[in-house]
Backbone as JSON, one array per atom type, in Angstrom:
{
  "sequence": "MTYTVQNIGPGEANPTWNDRVYLSSDGTAAGAGLLGTASRTEVLNGGGTYDVSVDAILPIVPDGLYQVVVVADDGDLVFEGPMENNNELASIPFSIGHPDLAVAIDGFPATATSGDTVTLDFTVTNNGTSVTRDAW",
  "N": [[-0.75, 8.33, -0.18], [-1.82, 9.97, 2.77], [-0.94, 11.05, 6.0], [-1.25, 12.14, 9.45], [0.79, 13.18, 12.11], [0.79, 13.65, 15.59], [2.18, 15.3, 18.35], [1.36, 14.51, 21.38], [2.35, 14.93, 23.85], [3.84, 17.09, 26.41], [6.42, 18.02, 25.92], [9.1, 18.88, 23.57], [9.74, 17.07, 20.58], [12.71, 16.04, 19.43], [14.54, 16.04, 16.4], [16.5, 13.52, 14.73], [14.1, 11.35, 13.19], [12.41, 8.45, 11.85], [9.41, 7.89, 10.12], [7.43, 5.13, 9.2], [5.63, 3.39, 6.68], [3.5, 0.69, 6.22], [2.25, -2.28, 4.55], [-0.11, -4.43, 5.69], [-1.35, -7.64, 6.66], [-2.55, -8.21, 9.01], [-2.96, -5.94, 10.53], [-0.82, -5.01, 12.01], [2.58, -3.82, 12.28], [4.5, -5.75, 12.48], [6.14, -8.09, 10.62], [5.05, -7.06, 8.32], [4.9, -5.6, 4.96], [7.12, -3.14, 3.81], [6.1, 0.0, 2.68], [6.87, 2.66, 2.45], [9.05, 5.34, 3.61], [9.42, 8.15, 5.7], [11.44, 10.79, 6.63], [11.87, 12.68, 9.55], [13.01, 15.82, 10.18], [12.78, 18.08, 11.65], [12.06, 19.9, 14.67], [9.36, 18.87, 16.71], [6.98, 20.44, 18.37], [5.38, 20.24, 21.64], [2.02, 19.25, 21.47], [1.99, 19.89, 18.82], [1.62, 19.2, 15.25], [2.28, 17.32, 12.24], [1.98, 16.8, 8.74], [2.19, 14.16, 6.39], [2.84, 13.0, 3.14], [2.93, 10.07, 1.3], [3.97, 8.38, -1.5], [3.23, 5.28, -2.82], [3.73, 2.08, -4.24], [1.68, -0.62, -4.34], [2.65, -3.85, -3.3], [2.91, -7.06, -4.98], [0.59, -9.17, -3.84], [-1.35, -11.84, -2.35], [-4.92, -12.16, -3.03], [-7.11, -10.53, -0.75], [-7.93, -9.12, 2.52], [-6.43, -6.16, 3.66], [-4.42, -3.83, 5.55], [-3.2, -0.5, 5.9], [-0.46, 0.43, 7.76], [0.82, 2.84, 9.87], [3.77, 3.84, 11.39], [4.94, 6.02, 13.59], [8.04, 7.47, 14.37], [9.5, 5.08, 14.0], [11.55, 2.74, 15.29], [12.06, 3.98, 17.61], [13.59, 6.35, 18.29], [13.07, 8.78, 19.46], [12.79, 9.66, 22.74], [10.12, 8.79, 24.7], [9.28, 7.97, 27.11], [6.83, 6.4, 29.1], [4.99, 6.61, 27.09], [5.36, 5.36, 24.62], [3.65, 3.58, 23.46], [1.73, 4.41, 21.62], [2.42, 4.89, 18.99], [1.82, 3.6, 16.67], [-0.54, 2.97, 14.13], [-3.31, 1.55, 12.47], [-5.02, 1.48, 9.33], [-8.5, 1.3, 8.26], [-9.63, -1.94, 7.23], [-9.06, -2.94, 3.83], [-9.81, -4.23, 0.58], [-7.75, -6.18, -1.53], [-7.55, -7.22, -4.77], [-7.25, -9.16, -7.83], [-7.08, -9.06, -11.39], [-7.91, -11.76, -13.62], [-7.32, -12.8, -16.53], [-8.84, -14.71, -19.02], [-8.76, -16.54, -22.02], [-10.83, -17.62, -24.68], [-11.22, -19.52, -27.58], [-13.53, -18.94, -29.99], [-14.24, -19.36, -32.61], [-12.83, -20.68, -35.58], [-11.63, -21.35, -38.8], [-11.99, -24.67, -40.1], [-10.36, -25.55, -42.1], [-7.71, -24.17, -44.07], [-5.81, -22.32, -46.5], [-2.4, -21.68, -47.21], [-1.55, -18.29, -47.15], [-4.15, -17.42, -47.16], [-6.59, -15.18, -45.82], [-7.78, -15.41, -42.64], [-10.39, -15.61, -40.23], [-10.44, -15.23, -36.83], [-12.28, -15.84, -34.07], [-12.58, -14.8, -30.79], [-12.93, -14.73, -27.22], [-12.34, -12.77, -24.39], [-12.32, -13.12, -20.98], [-12.68, -11.82, -17.72], [-11.87, -13.54, -15.03], [-11.17, -12.93, -12.51], [-10.82, -11.34, -9.24], [-10.91, -8.64, -9.33], [-11.23, -5.63, -11.25], [-9.67, -4.85, -14.43], [-6.93, -2.62, -14.59], [-5.92, -1.01, -16.66], [-6.05, -0.57, -20.26], [-5.26, -3.35, -22.35]],
  "CA": [[-1.51, 8.35, 1.04], [-1.44, 11.06, 3.65], [-1.23, 10.83, 7.42], [-0.88, 13.22, 10.36], [1.38, 12.79, 13.39], [0.65, 14.69, 16.61], [2.9, 15.15, 19.61], [0.38, 14.79, 22.43], [3.07, 15.2, 25.09], [4.13, 18.51, 26.63], [7.77, 18.39, 25.5], [9.42, 18.82, 22.14], [10.38, 15.87, 20.01], [13.86, 16.52, 18.67], [14.86, 15.16, 15.28], [15.86, 13.02, 13.52], [13.48, 10.04, 13.3], [11.74, 8.0, 10.63], [8.08, 7.27, 10.11], [7.37, 4.11, 8.15], [4.29, 2.98, 6.26], [3.54, -0.73, 5.89], [1.05, -3.0, 4.13], [-0.21, -5.51, 6.67], [-2.52, -8.51, 6.58], [-3.15, -8.38, 10.34], [-3.11, -4.66, 11.21], [0.37, -4.64, 12.77], [3.78, -3.65, 11.46], [5.33, -6.95, 12.59], [6.05, -8.96, 9.45], [4.38, -6.38, 7.21], [5.75, -5.13, 3.87], [7.38, -1.7, 3.84], [5.64, 0.78, 1.53], [7.59, 3.93, 2.34], [9.67, 5.93, 4.79], [9.52, 9.61, 5.71], [12.33, 11.24, 7.69], [11.49, 13.93, 10.22], [14.25, 16.53, 10.47], [12.46, 19.31, 12.36], [11.5, 19.75, 16.01], [7.9, 18.84, 16.81], [6.63, 20.97, 19.69], [4.27, 19.63, 22.34], [0.75, 19.64, 20.88], [2.15, 20.17, 17.39], [1.35, 18.15, 14.28], [2.82, 17.45, 10.89], [1.33, 15.95, 7.74], [3.12, 13.5, 5.49], [2.29, 12.27, 2.0], [3.83, 9.02, 0.83], [3.55, 7.67, -2.7], [3.67, 3.9, -2.69], [3.17, 1.08, -5.15], [1.35, -1.82, -3.57], [3.37, -5.02, -3.79], [2.08, -8.18, -5.43], [0.19, -9.97, -2.69], [-2.57, -12.6, -2.65], [-6.21, -11.53, -2.76], [-7.48, -10.54, 0.67], [-8.08, -7.87, 3.24], [-5.17, -5.6, 4.13], [-4.46, -2.53, 6.2], [-1.99, 0.31, 5.89], [-0.04, 0.71, 9.13], [1.81, 3.91, 9.98], [4.52, 3.83, 12.64], [5.71, 7.24, 13.8], [9.28, 7.21, 15.12], [9.81, 3.65, 13.91], [12.9, 2.58, 15.81], [12.04, 4.61, 18.95], [14.71, 7.26, 18.49], [12.61, 9.87, 20.32], [12.42, 9.12, 24.05], [8.77, 9.21, 25.1], [8.94, 7.38, 28.4], [5.76, 5.39, 29.05], [4.03, 6.92, 26.01], [5.8, 4.72, 23.37], [2.65, 2.61, 23.01], [0.72, 4.99, 20.73], [3.1, 5.35, 17.77], [1.43, 2.76, 15.54], [-1.98, 3.0, 13.87], [-3.69, 0.85, 11.24], [-6.2, 1.95, 8.62], [-9.56, 0.32, 8.17], [-9.27, -2.95, 6.23], [-9.5, -2.77, 2.44], [-9.63, -5.45, -0.2], [-6.89, -6.19, -2.71], [-7.89, -8.3, -5.68], [-6.46, -9.2, -9.05], [-7.75, -9.59, -12.58], [-7.43, -13.05, -14.13], [-7.84, -12.83, -17.89], [-8.87, -16.04, -19.65], [-9.15, -16.44, -23.42], [-11.49, -18.78, -25.28], [-11.36, -19.4, -29.03], [-14.93, -19.21, -30.3], [-14.4, -19.79, -33.99], [-11.67, -20.68, -36.46], [-11.96, -22.28, -39.89], [-11.45, -26.04, -39.99], [-9.29, -25.67, -43.1], [-7.25, -22.91, -44.65], [-4.69, -22.45, -47.41], [-1.36, -20.68, -46.96], [-1.8, -17.02, -47.81], [-5.54, -17.01, -46.94], [-6.94, -14.39, -44.65], [-8.74, -16.16, -41.84], [-10.98, -14.89, -39.11], [-10.4, -15.91, -35.54], [-13.18, -15.24, -33.09], [-12.2, -15.2, -29.43], [-13.5, -13.97, -26.13], [-11.51, -12.64, -23.19], [-13.15, -12.97, -19.78], [-11.96, -11.59, -16.47], [-12.33, -14.45, -13.99], [-10.51, -12.53, -11.28], [-11.54, -10.69, -8.15], [-10.79, -7.21, -9.49], [-11.27, -5.16, -12.63], [-8.36, -4.51, -14.98], [-6.61, -1.2, -14.38], [-5.67, -0.3, -17.92], [-6.26, -1.36, -21.48], [-4.16, -4.26, -22.64]],
  "C": [[-0.95, 9.43, 1.93], [-1.8, 10.69, 5.08], [-0.74, 12.02, 8.22], [-0.32, 12.61, 11.64], [1.21, 13.96, 14.35], [1.49, 14.33, 17.83], [1.92, 15.52, 20.72], [1.02, 15.02, 23.79], [3.37, 16.69, 25.23], [5.49, 18.95, 26.11], [7.97, 18.33, 24.01], [10.02, 17.46, 21.79], [11.48, 16.37, 19.09], [14.23, 15.52, 17.58], [16.2, 14.47, 15.48], [15.25, 11.65, 13.82], [12.79, 9.72, 11.98], [10.34, 7.48, 10.94], [8.1, 6.25, 8.99], [5.93, 3.71, 7.93], [4.39, 1.55, 5.74], [2.21, -1.19, 5.31], [0.99, -4.27, 4.97], [-1.47, -6.34, 6.45], [-3.2, -8.68, 7.93], [-3.24, -7.08, 11.15], [-1.94, -4.27, 12.09], [1.56, -4.52, 11.82], [4.67, -4.89, 11.48], [5.09, -7.85, 11.38], [5.39, -8.33, 8.24], [5.39, -5.91, 6.17], [5.89, -3.62, 3.91], [6.92, -1.04, 2.55], [6.42, 2.07, 1.35], [8.11, 4.41, 3.68], [9.7, 7.44, 4.62], [10.4, 10.0, 6.89], [11.85, 12.57, 8.23], [12.77, 14.61, 10.68], [14.02, 17.84, 11.22], [11.89, 18.99, 13.74], [9.97, 19.71, 15.9], [7.54, 19.25, 18.23], [5.48, 20.18, 20.31], [2.95, 20.15, 21.78], [0.8, 19.88, 19.39], [1.84, 18.95, 16.53], [2.17, 18.37, 13.02], [2.12, 16.45, 10.0], [2.4, 15.4, 6.81], [2.34, 12.86, 4.36], [3.34, 11.3, 1.51], [3.21, 8.4, -0.41], [4.1, 6.26, -2.61], [2.99, 3.06, -3.77], [2.92, -0.16, -4.32], [2.09, -3.01, -4.15], [2.39, -6.08, -4.29], [1.84, -9.07, -4.22], [-1.05, -10.77, -3.08], [-3.82, -11.77, -2.41], [-6.49, -11.57, -1.26], [-7.68, -9.16, 1.22], [-6.73, -7.44, 3.81], [-5.43, -4.28, 4.83], [-3.13, -1.82, 5.98], [-1.7, 0.64, 7.34], [1.03, 1.79, 9.08], [2.45, 3.81, 11.36], [5.34, 5.11, 12.69], [6.9, 6.9, 14.68], [9.55, 5.71, 15.17], [11.28, 3.47, 14.27], [13.07, 3.25, 17.17], [13.26, 5.47, 19.22], [14.36, 8.44, 19.38], [12.17, 9.26, 21.65], [11.06, 9.69, 24.45], [8.36, 8.63, 26.44], [7.84, 6.35, 28.24], [4.79, 5.59, 27.88], [4.44, 6.32, 24.66], [4.72, 3.85, 22.74], [1.62, 3.17, 22.03], [1.32, 5.49, 19.41], [2.68, 4.6, 16.53], [-0.09, 2.79, 15.38], [-2.25, 2.36, 12.51], [-4.94, 1.49, 10.65], [-7.33, 0.94, 8.77], [-9.17, -0.71, 7.11], [-9.82, -2.6, 4.85], [-9.11, -4.01, 1.66], [-8.66, -5.22, -1.35], [-7.25, -7.42, -3.52], [-7.04, -8.21, -6.94], [-7.33, -9.64, -10.22], [-7.13, -10.94, -12.95], [-8.06, -13.22, -15.51], [-7.72, -14.24, -18.47], [-9.39, -15.87, -21.07], [-9.8, -17.75, -23.86], [-11.6, -18.53, -26.78], [-12.77, -19.86, -29.39], [-15.12, -19.72, -31.72], [-13.13, -19.63, -34.79], [-11.97, -21.68, -37.55], [-11.29, -23.64, -39.7], [-10.33, -26.27, -40.98], [-8.94, -24.29, -43.61], [-6.08, -23.23, -45.57], [-3.68, -21.36, -47.09], [-1.66, -19.43, -47.77], [-3.24, -16.54, -47.65], [-5.62, -16.05, -45.75], [-8.01, -15.17, -43.9], [-9.23, -15.3, -40.69], [-10.94, -15.78, -37.88], [-11.31, -15.16, -34.6], [-12.76, -15.74, -31.71], [-12.84, -14.26, -28.43], [-12.51, -13.93, -24.98], [-12.44, -12.33, -22.03], [-12.25, -12.71, -18.58], [-12.58, -12.48, -15.41], [-11.78, -14.08, -12.62], [-11.43, -11.86, -10.28], [-11.5, -9.17, -8.25], [-10.85, -6.86, -10.97], [-9.83, -4.92, -13.12], [-8.15, -3.01, -14.81], [-6.57, -0.43, -15.68], [-6.07, -1.18, -19.09], [-5.05, -2.26, -21.68], [-4.14, -4.59, -24.08]]
}
């Protein structure tokens, strides 16, 4: 995922600080799961921006709606005075689901002899809320 941070103030933001990316069920970072951290080690001039890409593996969570929350300067290391209230932003909600593979045996001989080749017919159904990602 990629996000952009902008210094909308007139002064420079002096390093170092950390941006953090969270997976949230309520659109806030409070109690959310950490997906990644990016350290900022360069000055950010007033009006300036920087882009960050974070690779993250989503954790195992129940089915539901979630949001990615980005917190710039998580920990408030950069003094911003009264402007500290705009460092957190949530994405639009998105759905996380899971496959649920279920097997049913459709046919198997009632009798067999050791050494026989037998045919087993079975069906695998996805009863989950999401498609499978890969072959299994």
